[in-house]
Coordinates of C-alpha atoms and ligand atoms in Angstrom, one line a residue:
M276 CA 92.0 145.6 83.7
A277 CA 94.8 143.5 83.6
D278 CA 97.9 145.1 84.4
Y279 CA 100.2 144.7 81.8
I280 CA 103.2 146.8 83.4
Y281 CA 103.3 144.5 86.1
T282 CA 102.8 141.4 83.9
M283 CA 105.9 142.3 82.2
E284 CA 107.8 143.7 84.7
I285 CA 108.1 140.0 87.0
R286 CA 107.9 138.4 83.5
L287 CA 111.1 139.7 81.9
T288 CA 114.6 139.1 83.3
P289 CA 116.7 141.9 85.0
D290 CA 118.3 142.4 82.1
Q291 CA 115.7 142.2 79.4
L292 CA 113.7 144.9 82.2
K293 CA 116.1 147.1 81.9
G294 CA 116.7 146.5 78.3
V295 CA 112.8 147.8 78.0
N296 CA 113.6 150.8 80.1
L297 CA 116.9 151.8 77.9
V298 CA 114.8 152.0 74.3
Q299 CA 111.9 153.6 76.4
D300 CA 114.5 156.3 77.9
V301 CA 116.0 156.4 74.0
A302 CA 113.0 156.9 72.1
R303 CA 111.0 158.8 74.5
A304 CA 114.2 161.7 74.8
A305 CA 113.8 161.5 70.6
G306 CA 110.4 162.5 70.7
M307 CA 109.1 158.8 69.9
T308 CA 106.4 156.4 69.7
L309 CA 107.2 152.9 70.7
Y310 CA 106.2 149.9 71.8
L311 CA 106.5 146.9 72.9
T312 CA 105.3 144.2 70.0
G313 CA 104.9 140.7 69.0
G314 CA 105.7 137.6 70.2
A315 CA 107.4 139.3 73.6
I316 CA 103.8 140.5 74.1
R317 CA 102.6 137.0 73.7
D318 CA 105.0 135.4 75.4
I319 CA 104.5 137.7 78.7
I320 CA 101.0 136.9 78.9
S321 CA 101.2 133.3 78.0
G322 CA 103.9 132.4 80.2
F323 CA 106.8 131.0 78.2
T324 CA 109.7 131.6 78.0
I325 CA 110.9 135.7 76.9
R326 CA 113.7 135.0 74.3
D327 CA 113.8 138.5 72.4
L328 CA 112.4 141.6 72.3
D329 CA 110.5 143.0 69.5
F330 CA 109.8 147.0 69.8
T331 CA 108.1 148.9 66.8
V332 CA 108.3 153.0 66.2
Q333 CA 106.2 155.5 64.9
G334 CA 108.7 156.8 62.6
N335 CA 112.7 155.8 61.7
P336 CA 114.2 153.7 64.4
L337 CA 117.2 154.5 62.4
K338 CA 117.8 157.7 64.2
L339 CA 117.8 156.0 67.4
Q340 CA 121.0 154.3 66.5
K341 CA 123.6 156.9 67.8
E342 CA 121.8 156.7 71.1
L343 CA 121.0 153.5 71.3
E344 CA 124.9 152.8 71.3
R345 CA 125.9 155.7 73.6
A346 CA 123.0 154.4 76.5
G347 CA 125.2 150.5 75.7
A348 CA 123.6 148.8 73.1
Q349 CA 125.0 147.2 70.4
A350 CA 124.0 147.7 66.6
V351 CA 124.5 144.2 65.0
G352 CA 122.5 144.3 61.9
L353 CA 119.6 145.6 59.8
D354 CA 116.7 145.8 57.6
E355 CA 116.8 147.9 55.3
D356 CA 113.7 147.4 53.5
V357 CA 111.9 147.5 56.7
R358 CA 114.0 149.3 58.3
T359 CA 114.4 147.0 61.5
L360 CA 117.5 147.6 64.1
F361 CA 118.9 144.5 65.1
L362 CA 120.5 145.1 68.7
V363 CA 122.2 143.6 71.6
L364 CA 121.2 144.8 75.1
P365 CA 123.4 145.0 78.2
G366 CA 123.5 141.7 79.5
N367 CA 123.1 139.9 76.2
V368 CA 119.3 141.0 75.6
R369 CA 118.7 140.4 72.0
A370 CA 115.9 143.1 70.6
E371 CA 115.1 144.5 67.6
I372 CA 113.5 147.9 67.0
G373 CA 111.0 147.6 63.6
M374 CA 109.4 150.9 61.9
A375 CA 106.0 150.9 61.9
H376 CA 104.5 150.3 58.8
T377 CA 102.1 148.6 56.0
E378 CA 102.2 145.9 53.4
H379 CA 101.2 146.5 50.6
Y380 CA 101.0 142.8 48.5
E381 CA 100.1 143.8 44.5
K382 CA 100.9 140.3 43.8
A383 CA 100.9 136.8 45.5
G384 CA 104.6 136.4 46.3
K385 CA 106.3 139.6 45.4
P386 CA 107.5 142.0 47.7
P387 CA 105.3 144.1 49.2
L388 CA 104.8 147.8 48.8
I389 CA 106.6 149.2 52.9
A390 CA 105.1 152.8 53.4
P391 CA 105.8 154.3 57.2
A392 CA 102.0 153.9 59.4
S393 CA 101.0 154.4 62.8
I394 CA 100.8 151.1 65.5
Q395 CA 97.3 150.3 64.4
E396 CA 98.1 150.0 60.3
D397 CA 101.1 148.2 61.4
L398 CA 99.3 145.3 64.1
R399 CA 97.1 144.5 60.9
R400 CA 100.2 143.2 58.6
R401 CA 101.1 140.9 61.2
D402 CA 101.0 136.8 61.0
F403 CA 98.9 135.8 63.7
T404 CA 96.3 137.3 66.3
V405 CA 98.7 136.0 69.6
N406 CA 101.0 138.2 67.8
A407 CA 99.6 141.2 66.8
M408 CA 99.7 143.4 70.3
A409 CA 101.3 145.9 71.1
L410 CA 102.0 147.7 74.3
S411 CA 102.6 151.3 75.0
L412 CA 105.7 152.5 76.6
N413 CA 104.7 156.2 76.4
E414 CA 104.4 158.6 78.8
G415 CA 100.3 159.2 79.3
S416 CA 99.4 155.5 77.7
R417 CA 101.9 153.5 79.2
G418 CA 100.5 149.7 80.3
L419 CA 97.9 149.9 77.1
L420 CA 97.0 146.7 75.1
L421 CA 96.4 147.9 71.9
D422 CA 95.0 144.4 71.1
P423 CA 92.9 144.6 67.6
F424 CA 92.5 141.0 66.8
N425 CA 91.7 139.6 70.2
G426 CA 94.9 137.8 70.7
V427 CA 95.0 137.5 74.5
A428 CA 91.3 134.9 74.0
D429 CA 93.8 133.2 71.6
I430 CA 96.1 132.9 73.6
E431 CA 94.2 131.7 75.9
A432 CA 92.1 129.4 73.9
K433 CA 95.9 128.1 72.8
L434 CA 94.9 128.9 69.4
I435 CA 97.2 129.9 66.5
R436 CA 94.9 132.5 64.1
I437 CA 95.9 134.5 61.0
L438 CA 94.2 137.9 60.3
H439 CA 92.7 137.5 57.3
N440 CA 92.5 134.8 54.7
Y441 CA 95.2 136.2 52.2
S442 CA 97.8 135.8 55.0
F443 CA 100.0 132.9 53.5
V444 CA 99.6 134.1 49.9
E445 CA 100.9 137.3 50.8
D446 CA 103.4 136.0 52.8
P447 CA 104.1 132.0 52.6
S448 CA 107.0 132.3 55.2
R449 CA 103.7 132.5 57.6
L450 CA 103.5 128.3 56.4
I451 CA 106.8 128.0 58.3
R452 CA 106.3 130.3 61.3
A453 CA 103.0 129.0 61.5
T454 CA 104.5 125.0 62.2
R455 CA 107.6 126.7 64.2
F456 CA 104.6 127.7 67.1
A457 CA 102.5 125.5 66.8
A458 CA 105.3 122.6 67.2
R459 CA 107.2 125.0 70.2
F460 CA 103.6 126.1 72.2
H461 CA 102.0 122.6 71.2
W462 CA 99.2 124.8 69.9
P463 CA 97.3 124.3 66.9
L464 CA 95.4 126.0 64.1
E465 CA 92.5 127.1 64.8
E466 CA 90.2 125.3 61.8
R467 CA 89.7 128.0 59.1
T468 CA 93.5 128.7 59.5
Q469 CA 94.0 125.4 59.3
Q470 CA 91.9 125.3 55.4
R471 CA 93.8 127.9 54.6
Y472 CA 97.4 126.4 55.3
D473 CA 96.2 123.3 53.5
S474 CA 95.5 124.7 50.1
A475 CA 98.3 127.4 50.4
K476 CA 100.8 123.9 50.8
E477 CA 98.3 122.0 48.3
N478 CA 99.2 125.1 45.9
N479 CA 102.8 125.5 46.8
Y480 CA 102.6 129.2 47.7
I481 CA 106.1 128.4 49.7
D482 CA 107.4 128.8 46.4
H483 CA 107.4 132.4 46.7
I484 CA 108.8 133.0 50.0
S485 CA 111.7 135.7 50.0
R486 CA 115.2 135.0 50.4
S487 CA 115.3 137.4 53.8
A488 CA 112.3 135.4 55.3
V489 CA 113.9 132.8 54.7
G490 CA 117.3 133.8 56.1
H491 CA 114.9 135.3 59.4
E492 CA 113.3 131.8 59.8
I493 CA 116.7 129.8 59.4
A494 CA 118.1 132.6 61.8
Q495 CA 115.2 131.6 64.3
M496 CA 115.4 127.7 64.8
A497 CA 118.7 129.3 67.0
H498 CA 116.3 130.1 69.6
E499 CA 114.2 127.3 69.8
D500 CA 114.2 126.5 73.1
D501 CA 113.7 122.3 71.8
P502 CA 115.2 122.6 68.3
L503 CA 114.8 118.8 67.4
N504 CA 111.4 119.3 68.3
V505 CA 110.7 122.3 65.9
V506 CA 113.6 120.5 62.5
R507 CA 111.4 117.1 62.5
A508 CA 107.8 119.1 62.7
L509 CA 109.5 121.4 59.5
E510 CA 110.5 118.5 57.9
K511 CA 107.4 116.8 57.7
E512 CA 105.5 119.5 56.9
G513 CA 108.0 120.0 53.6
W514 CA 109.6 123.1 55.4
L515 CA 113.4 122.3 55.9
K516 CA 114.0 121.7 52.8
V517 CA 112.9 125.0 51.6
L518 CA 115.2 126.8 54.1
H519 CA 117.6 124.8 52.8
S520 CA 117.6 121.9 49.7
H521 CA 119.8 119.4 51.9
W522 CA 119.1 120.2 55.1
T523 CA 117.0 117.8 56.5
A524 CA 116.7 116.1 60.7
A525 CA 119.7 113.6 59.5
K526 CA 121.9 116.3 59.1
V527 CA 121.3 117.0 62.8
D528 CA 123.5 116.0 65.4
T529 CA 120.5 114.6 68.2
N530 CA 123.3 113.3 70.9
G531 CA 125.0 116.7 70.7
L532 CA 122.1 119.1 71.0
S533 CA 120.1 117.3 73.7
Q534 CA 123.4 117.4 75.9
L535 CA 123.9 120.7 74.8
M536 CA 120.1 121.7 76.1
K537 CA 120.8 119.5 79.1
T538 CA 123.5 121.4 80.3
R539 CA 122.1 125.5 79.2
Q540 CA 119.5 123.7 81.8
Q541 CA 122.0 123.4 84.0
M542 CA 124.2 126.4 83.6
V543 CA 120.8 128.2 83.9
D544 CA 120.4 126.5 87.7
L545 CA 123.8 127.7 88.8
G546 CA 123.3 131.1 87.6
Y547 CA 125.0 131.6 84.5
A548 CA 123.0 132.9 81.2
P549 CA 124.5 131.2 78.3
D550 CA 123.3 132.0 74.9
P551 CA 123.2 128.2 73.4
S552 CA 122.2 130.0 69.7
P553 CA 125.7 129.2 67.8
A554 CA 126.2 126.0 69.4
V555 CA 122.7 125.4 68.6
M556 CA 123.1 126.3 64.9
Y557 CA 126.7 123.8 65.1
F558 CA 124.7 121.0 66.6
L559 CA 121.7 121.5 63.9
T560 CA 124.1 121.1 61.2
A561 CA 126.7 119.2 62.0
H562 CA 126.2 116.8 59.4
L563 CA 126.0 119.2 56.1
P564 CA 129.0 119.9 54.3
E565 CA 131.1 123.0 54.9
K566 CA 129.2 124.7 51.8
D567 CA 125.4 124.0 52.4
I568 CA 126.5 125.7 55.8
S569 CA 127.5 129.0 54.3
D570 CA 124.9 129.3 52.6
L571 CA 122.6 129.5 55.4
R572 CA 125.2 131.7 56.8
R573 CA 124.9 134.1 54.0
Q574 CA 121.2 134.6 54.2
M575 CA 120.6 135.1 58.1
P576 CA 119.8 138.6 59.1
R577 CA 122.0 138.5 62.4
K578 CA 125.8 139.0 61.9
D579 CA 126.2 138.2 65.2
L580 CA 124.6 135.2 65.4
V581 CA 126.7 134.2 62.7
E582 CA 130.0 135.2 63.6
A583 CA 129.3 133.3 66.4
W584 CA 128.4 130.3 65.2
R585 CA 131.3 130.4 62.6
D586 CA 133.8 130.8 65.3
I587 CA 132.8 128.5 68.6
E588 CA 134.2 125.5 67.3
V589 CA 137.9 127.9 66.8
R590 CA 136.8 129.3 70.4
A591 CA 136.4 126.8 72.3
K592 CA 139.4 125.0 70.9
E593 CA 141.5 127.8 72.4
L594 CA 139.9 127.4 75.6
A595 CA 140.8 123.6 75.9
K596 CA 144.1 124.2 75.3
R597 CA 144.5 126.5 78.1
L598 CA 143.1 124.2 80.1
T599 CA 145.5 121.8 79.4
G600 CA 148.5 124.6 80.3
K601 CA 150.0 125.5 83.3
E602 CA 147.2 128.2 83.3
A603 CA 145.0 125.1 84.6
A604 CA 148.0 123.7 86.5
T605 CA 145.5 123.5 89.8
P606 CA 141.6 123.6 90.6
S607 CA 142.2 127.1 91.9
R608 CA 143.6 128.5 88.5
T609 CA 140.9 126.3 86.5
W610 CA 138.3 128.3 88.7
Q611 CA 139.8 131.1 88.0
L612 CA 140.4 130.3 84.2
L613 CA 136.5 128.9 83.6
S614 CA 134.7 131.9 85.4
S615 CA 136.3 134.4 83.3
A616 CA 135.6 132.6 80.1
R617 CA 132.7 133.0 78.6
P618 CA 129.6 130.7 79.4
E619 CA 128.7 129.7 75.9
L620 CA 131.9 128.4 75.5
I621 CA 132.2 126.3 78.6
L622 CA 128.7 125.1 77.5
F623 CA 130.3 124.2 74.5
L624 CA 132.9 122.6 75.3
A625 CA 131.0 120.6 78.1
V626 CA 129.3 119.0 75.2
T627 CA 132.6 118.4 72.8
A628 CA 135.6 118.4 74.4
R629 CA 137.1 115.2 73.3
Q630 CA 140.1 115.3 75.7
Q631 CA 139.4 113.6 79.2
A632 CA 141.4 115.9 81.3
V633 CA 139.5 118.9 79.5
A634 CA 136.3 117.1 79.8
L635 CA 136.5 116.6 83.7
K636 CA 137.8 119.7 84.2
V637 CA 134.6 121.8 82.8
K638 CA 132.8 119.0 84.7
N639 CA 133.8 119.6 87.9
F640 CA 133.5 123.2 87.5
L641 CA 129.9 123.1 87.0
T642 CA 129.8 120.4 89.7
K643 CA 131.8 119.0 92.2
W644 CA 133.5 121.9 93.3
R645 CA 131.1 124.4 94.2
Q646 CA 130.1 122.1 96.8
V647 CA 133.3 123.0 98.5
Q648 CA 132.0 126.8 98.9
Q649 CA 130.2 124.4 101.2
R650 CA 133.3 124.6 103.4
I651 CA 134.2 127.5 104.3
P652 CA 134.6 128.1 107.6
L653 CA 132.2 130.9 108.2
P654 CA 132.4 129.8 112.1
E655 CA 136.2 130.3 112.2
M656 CA 135.6 133.6 110.3
T657 CA 133.2 134.7 112.5
E658 CA 134.9 134.0 115.8
L659 CA 137.8 136.0 114.7
L660 CA 135.6 138.5 113.6
I661 CA 135.9 138.2 109.5
T662 CA 132.5 139.3 109.0
P663 CA 130.6 140.5 105.6
Q664 CA 131.0 143.9 107.1
L665 CA 134.6 144.0 106.0
P666 CA 135.8 145.4 103.3
E667 CA 138.0 142.9 102.0
Y668 CA 135.8 140.0 103.4
P669 CA 135.0 138.9 99.7
K670 CA 139.0 138.1 98.9
I671 CA 139.1 136.5 102.3
A672 CA 136.3 134.6 101.3
R673 CA 137.5 134.2 97.6
D674 CA 140.9 133.5 98.9
V675 CA 139.9 130.8 101.5
F676 CA 137.6 129.1 98.4
M677 CA 140.6 128.9 96.2
L678 CA 143.1 127.0 99.2
L679 CA 140.2 124.5 100.0
L680 CA 140.0 123.5 96.6
D681 CA 143.7 123.1 96.2
G682 CA 143.5 120.8 99.2
K683 CA 144.4 123.2 101.7
L684 CA 143.0 124.5 105.2
R685 CA 142.5 120.7 105.5
S686 CA 142.7 121.3 109.3
H687 CA 141.3 123.8 112.3
T688 CA 144.7 125.0 112.8
E689 CA 145.7 126.0 109.0
T690 CA 142.6 127.4 109.3
F691 CA 143.1 129.5 112.0
K692 CA 146.9 130.1 110.4
F693 CA 145.8 131.5 107.5
L694 CA 142.8 133.6 108.9
K695 CA 144.3 135.1 112.1
P696 CA 146.2 137.6 110.1
F697 CA 143.1 139.2 108.3
A698 CA 141.4 139.0 111.9
P699 CA 140.4 143.2 112.6
P700 CA 141.8 144.5 115.9
P701 CA 140.1 144.2 118.2
P702 CA 137.7 147.6 119.1
P703 CA 139.6 150.5 121.3
P704 CA 138.0 150.4 124.7
P705 CA 135.1 152.7 125.5
P706 CA 136.7 156.5 127.0
P707 CA 137.8 156.4 130.5
P708 CA 135.5 157.2 133.1
K709 CA 135.0 161.5 134.1
R710 CA 136.5 161.3 137.6
G711 CA 133.9 163.1 139.7
R712 CA 133.4 162.6 143.6
G713 CA 132.8 158.9 145.1
T714 CA 134.0 157.9 141.7
K715 CA 136.9 156.0 142.5
S716 CA 134.8 154.1 145.7
A717 CA 132.5 152.9 143.0
A718 CA 134.1 152.6 140.4
A719 CA 136.3 150.1 143.1
S720 CA 132.6 148.6 144.7
M721 CA 131.6 148.1 141.0
A722 CA 134.5 146.2 139.6
S723 CA 133.8 142.3 139.1
P724 CA 134.9 140.5 141.3
S725 CA 135.6 137.5 138.9
A726 CA 137.2 140.2 136.5
P727 CA 140.3 141.5 139.1
A728 CA 142.9 144.5 137.3
T729 CA 145.9 142.3 137.7
G730 CA 146.6 143.2 134.0
K731 CA 148.1 140.0 134.5
K732 CA 148.1 137.7 131.2
T733 CA 145.6 135.0 130.9
D734 CA 146.7 131.4 130.1
A735 CA 145.0 131.8 126.3
A736 CA 146.6 134.9 125.9
K737 CA 149.7 134.1 127.4
G738 CA 150.0 131.4 124.3
K739 CA 150.0 128.2 125.8
G740 CA 151.4 126.1 123.1
K741 CA 150.2 126.4 119.8
A742 CA 146.2 126.6 119.8
A743 CA 146.1 128.7 122.8
A744 CA 148.5 131.4 120.4
L745 CA 145.5 130.9 117.4
A746 CA 142.5 131.3 120.1
P747 CA 140.7 134.1 119.1
T748 CA 140.2 136.6 121.8
V749 CA 136.6 135.8 122.9
A750 CA 135.1 138.5 125.9
P751 CA 136.9 141.9 125.0
P752 CA 135.7 143.9 127.3
A753 CA 132.7 145.7 125.8
P754 CA 130.0 144.1 123.4
V755 CA 131.4 145.3 119.5
K756 CA 129.2 147.1 117.4
I757 CA 129.7 146.9 113.7
A758 CA 128.4 149.0 111.8
P759 CA 126.3 147.2 109.3
K760 CA 126.6 147.7 105.8
P761 CA 123.3 149.2 104.1
G762 CA 121.0 146.1 102.8
V763 CA 123.5 144.0 104.8
K764 CA 121.7 141.9 107.7
A765 CA 124.7 142.1 110.3
K766 CA 124.9 138.5 112.6
P767 CA 125.9 139.4 115.7
A768 CA 129.4 139.2 117.2
K769 CA 129.0 136.0 119.2
V770 CA 131.4 137.9 121.5
E771 CA 128.2 139.8 122.4
H772 CA 126.2 136.9 124.1
K773 CA 129.6 135.5 126.2
P774 CA 130.2 137.3 129.3
A775 CA 133.0 139.2 130.7
K776 CA 135.5 135.7 131.4
P777 CA 138.0 137.2 133.5
V778 CA 140.0 134.1 132.2
T779 CA 140.4 135.0 128.3
R780 CA 140.8 139.4 129.2
P781 CA 142.9 140.5 127.4
A782 CA 145.6 142.0 129.8
N783 CA 145.9 145.1 128.3
K784 CA 142.2 145.7 128.7
P785 CA 141.5 146.7 132.3
A786 CA 138.6 145.1 133.5
G787 CA 135.4 146.8 135.2
K788 CA 135.4 150.1 133.2
H789 CA 132.4 149.4 131.5
H790 CA 131.1 149.1 135.4
A791 CA 132.7 152.4 135.9
R792 CA 131.0 154.3 133.5
K793 CA 127.7 153.3 135.2
T794 CA 129.2 154.5 138.4
P795 CA 127.8 158.2 138.3
A796 CA 124.1 157.2 137.4
K797 CA 123.8 155.0 140.8
K798 CA 125.3 157.9 142.5
G799 CA 122.8 159.7 141.5
K800 CA 120.1 157.6 142.7
S801 CA 121.4 156.2 145.8
K802 CA 121.9 160.2 146.8
K803 CA 117.9 160.1 145.9
K804 CA 116.9 157.1 148.3
R805 CA 119.2 158.8 150.8
Ligands
LIG104 P1 109.8 134.5 68.7 O1 109.6 134.3 69.7 O2 110.3 133.4 67.6 O3 110.6 135.6 68.2 P2 108.4 135.8 66.8 O4 106.5 136.4 67.3 O5 108.7 137.2 67.8 O6 108.3 134.7 67.9 P3 109.3 137.2 65.6 O7 110.4 136.4 64.0 O8 110.7 137.7 66.2 O9 108.6 136.2 65.9 O10 109.2 138.4 64.5 C1 108.7 139.7 66.0 C2 107.2 140.0 65.0 O11 107.0 140.6 63.8 C3 105.9 138.6 65.2 O12 105.6 138.6 66.2 C4 105.2 139.5 64.0 O13 104.2 140.2 65.0 C5 105.9 140.4 63.5 N1 106.4 139.2 62.4 C6 107.0 138.3 62.0 N2 107.6 137.7 60.8 C7 106.1 138.3 60.1 C8 105.8 137.5 59.2 N3 106.2 136.9 58.1 N4 104.4 137.8 58.8 C9 103.6 139.1 59.5 N5 104.6 139.3 60.9 C10 105.9 138.9 61.2
LIG105 MG1 110.9 137.7 68.6

């Protein structure tokens, strides 16, 4: 049997996984039965990007709101009719928690009667087989997949199939959804589904679509990975004008949109996770008049997306202004400014910046300046024992990076001059040996002839020339062992491998002490022999 918990754990992003655990903990504490459902399950099994987390509880999810917020979730919207709570979980994870319910359609095209139900009943009112699965997150059955319509088989067959013959009549927004999924996954409609689809289209069932379904479908466009492809498919089927009568593919800024998606991928590759949805909406509606845009926004259920879309231009302009001011006078300051900016704004600015200086700074931030990180003088730092084991290492490495960005630390000498004050003091000498009988002579005989305890300074230690003064002490008297931090693989200190050379030994460290420590053992040995 497939291990769906394992599949879920490896397919979700770390933040999504934390989100699942967060909701699971809150639901458990409240004694509510929880399932991961809908597109999340479909995408986990099929291998497509998991865009959001759809949860279903048996009971009223609004009862969980306070505890969810206490655990770090943000409630950003609510659908009163079906008791669905829209959330943003930590790490910008989109989620919704719905109440398991039935929908009873008394008259085609009229809103259904909603009644709380079990998860099994709830799955029966879903749109397509591939979306009608639920994964238990409950103690005792965690990992159990409920798949009453064999959605897994349709995922394998790559087919979009309705659950019953009246699906499109009952809720015509499923026509739009079918087109959207077909365009997104490049999966065809199953044969009978296609027949029902064609007949529904011919009979203009779409005229009965509810306002809330329109709002939901408008918002879904913002999260498509290839929105232009979906817009074109919707337009071809006549659904785009259902979402708004003036919306056509010609109203889309296609260049902006494709640039946006490319830059987004570039940022993802660099480890950022910008949410492109506000910018996607901006470009999808770029040539629509403000009034039409307001109409679209009014219908969307998630107000967080509406606000982010409304504000993106102004916020990006503010950032652009800061990028031309004193705050970004040098590459290092620009780096700091952009590092603290929201990735969404950087993404938007990367595509829309008109001023050359701004565009170049954003471009450098995403490309050229990153390569400077590779010039951090690691050998020199290791030589000076400035290693990741030092608590202040991250700050030193960051300061070095900032200086490099600004074109400083150009020579070896400059680098050492900067780094030297941060070098940790040499390790303390080992404790003096216990004086016992014969120790003195044994110590004397053990002292290396190449390491006389003269107390004289070596050339390097005396500081002959600037370079010599900056040269690190390469051979301390004993091997240095720095306890590694848990989980950090300690680099062997360079000094461990070098034999003690008299010329580089610091004058204040008496030579041969570590040899002398061995004396009693040797003494014992020789006694035995005798
Ligand atoms: P996406 O990847 O676009 O989020 P999704 O299938 O998760 O795809 P949502 O709009 O997030 O789509 O809806 C979540 C789930 O709710 C769906 O998978 C489906 O089970 C159910 N659902 C949504 N809209 C409808 C509808 N109009 N009719 C029946 N079920 C629906
Ligand atoms: Mg979804």
